Amino acid sequence: MEKLIVEGGVALQGTVRISGAKNAALPLIAATLLAPGRHRLGNVPNLRDTRTFLKLMENLGVRHERLGDVLTIDSTDLRSAEAPYDLVKTMRASVLVLGPLLTRMGKAKVSMPGGCAIGARPINFHITGLEKLGATCRLERGYVDAEIDGRLQGDTVYFDIPTVTGTENLLMAAVLAEGTTILKNAAREPEIANLIDMLTGMGARIEGRNTDRLTIHGVDELRPADCDIIPDRIEAGTYLIAIAATGGEGTITHCNPAHLPSLLEKLRLTGLIVDEGDSTVSIRWPKTKPRSLKSVDIKTMPYPGYPTDLQAQFMALMALSTDVCVITETIFENRFMHVAELQRMGADIRIDGHSCVINGHGLQGLSGAQVMATDLRASSSLVIAGLAASGRTEISRIYHLERGYENLVEKLTGLGARVWKEQE
Ligand code: EPZ
């Protein structure tokens, strides 16, 4: 296995290009199952998770080829409707083939994802939603066995929690159903609007884009898609926080500032200067000396609230602030795995149920250490802490990082960071 070495103390400077969004690429690749023929997806990031998802699609009979960031996908000849455990266990998002497979093949056998570091990750809302549309779902031997005799029937589905992949699965099940489906308390993340745009381009009829109420009028068939993946707002936020944490200044490009409403405001509240362009965001420190970061509370919420996927990263930044703040995690039950590792680097953090109290010790508050990555976003908070710390940090199990950050070492060294990989 590899580890990442970070020599801290360098102020990041310059520009970094943001890649396509992992959490848009996965549902959009799944949606190609809905129509035979050759689909084209642009701005597709080359990540461990997209490669895993494409392996799963190959299992089903899908052919694909990549030319740069353009993915051509042909789902004409499907030979299986099963997503096996050995693939699903490494990536929970595999559940996204459930809705489109059931729609296309009339059946789907998808391994239950199982839990992960951040929580139990149940899929009950996916299942009850599909059953509401007429599917029969049996849970046995760790698999969801779903089938429908004929077409799914449009109906109203209410989500107790605005589940992102649950909304995506039900969207993909409803577009070819008989009649009209209404999704209530649907998730409003930008990745869902990206999926709606792709499905509409394929001939689907969907109303309520960007709202929590989606109305889908079923059609008889769909045609292959030609769609670009939106920029990755979580990658964008991660680099903005990294630049800030090192006392640097820089610009992220090929992003969509409108997808980061909460983070940009929170960064401004710390005293940083954040300027938005059409597809760029620049961040820098004010000229006042001595430099100091105000402590700012955050509470993770469904979009457009503060994203849970940027909670760990902001916590690393707040360890460098001058006062006390509270970070509350409302989406997942166990998303503080990074705290113990940050504490090893000198961060003064106390967990209190679903909240953490962070007592900032200023910009020199962290020192390098050997730490371990536990999940994708926790590992990016350790990178940020290592970049801001004095001395060397060694981060093990960096396969977590490679799931969601394309060309991480190249992008960071392009900003002047001293980071490299070594064998464990
Ligand atoms: C998506 O996960 C993202 N993954 C996650 O990003 C992200 O953290 C999450 O949304 C929240 O924004 C992808 O899009 C591939 P949820 P998802 O269903 O859809 C509970 C990353 O780092 N719930 O919106 O799995 C669930 O336990 C990943 O890129 C049920 O109880 O999240 C959680 O508490 C991590 N039953 C809450 O709802 C269900 O059937 C929100 O989960 C579904 C969800």
PDB file of C-alpha atoms in Angstrom, residues 6 8 31 41 76 92 104 111 117 123 131 144 154 181 210 218 261 263 292 303 310 344 353 374 385 390 402 418:
ATOM      1  CA  VAL A   6       3.334  16.035   3.247  1.00  0.00           C
ATOM      2  CA  GLY A   8       3.990  21.317   5.788  1.00  0.00           C
ATOM      3  CA  ALA A  31     -28.543   6.284 -16.346  1.00  0.00           C
ATOM      4  CA  LEU A  41     -20.503  11.834 -21.249  1.00  0.00           C
ATOM      5  CA  THR A  76     -27.224  -2.073 -26.019  1.00  0.00           C
ATOM      6  CA  ARG A  92     -21.923   2.014  -1.872  1.00  0.00           C
ATOM      7  CA  ARG A 104     -34.695  -1.707 -18.369  1.00  0.00           C
ATOM      8  CA  SER A 111     -25.964  -6.533  -3.159  1.00  0.00           C
ATOM      9  CA  ALA A 117     -16.775   4.197   8.072  1.00  0.00           C
ATOM     10  CA  ILE A 123     -31.229   1.975   1.488  1.00  0.00           C
ATOM     11  CA  GLU A 131     -42.217  -0.843  -4.131  1.00  0.00           C
ATOM     12  CA  VAL A 144     -31.976  -6.834  -2.860  1.00  0.00           C
ATOM     13  CA  GLY A 154     -46.277   6.056 -11.582  1.00  0.00           C
ATOM     14  CA  THR A 181     -44.643   9.951 -10.505  1.00  0.00           C
ATOM     15  CA  ASN A 210     -33.717  22.192  -8.255  1.00  0.00           C
ATOM     16  CA  GLY A 218     -43.393   8.517 -17.890  1.00  0.00           C
ATOM     17  CA  PRO A 261     -23.233  28.955  -1.430  1.00  0.00           C
ATOM     18  CA  LEU A 263     -18.952  27.249   2.147  1.00  0.00           C
ATOM     19  CA  SER A 292      -5.723  35.281  12.293  1.00  0.00           C
ATOM     20  CA  TYR A 303     -28.214  21.164  -0.038  1.00  0.00           C
ATOM     21  CA  LEU A 310     -16.874  19.412   3.467  1.00  0.00           C
ATOM     22  CA  ARG A 344      -2.583  13.542  17.045  1.00  0.00           C
ATOM     23  CA  GLY A 353     -22.507  13.578  20.552  1.00  0.00           C
ATOM     24  CA  THR A 374     -10.394   6.242   7.274  1.00  0.00           C
ATOM     25  CA  ALA A 385      -3.850  19.658   8.253  1.00  0.00           C
ATOM     26  CA  SER A 390       4.995  22.346  10.822  1.00  0.00           C
ATOM     27  CA  GLU A 402      -7.902   8.244  -4.722  1.00  0.00           C
ATOM     28  CA  ARG A 418       5.652  19.550  -1.034  1.00  0.00           C
TER      29      ARG A 418
END
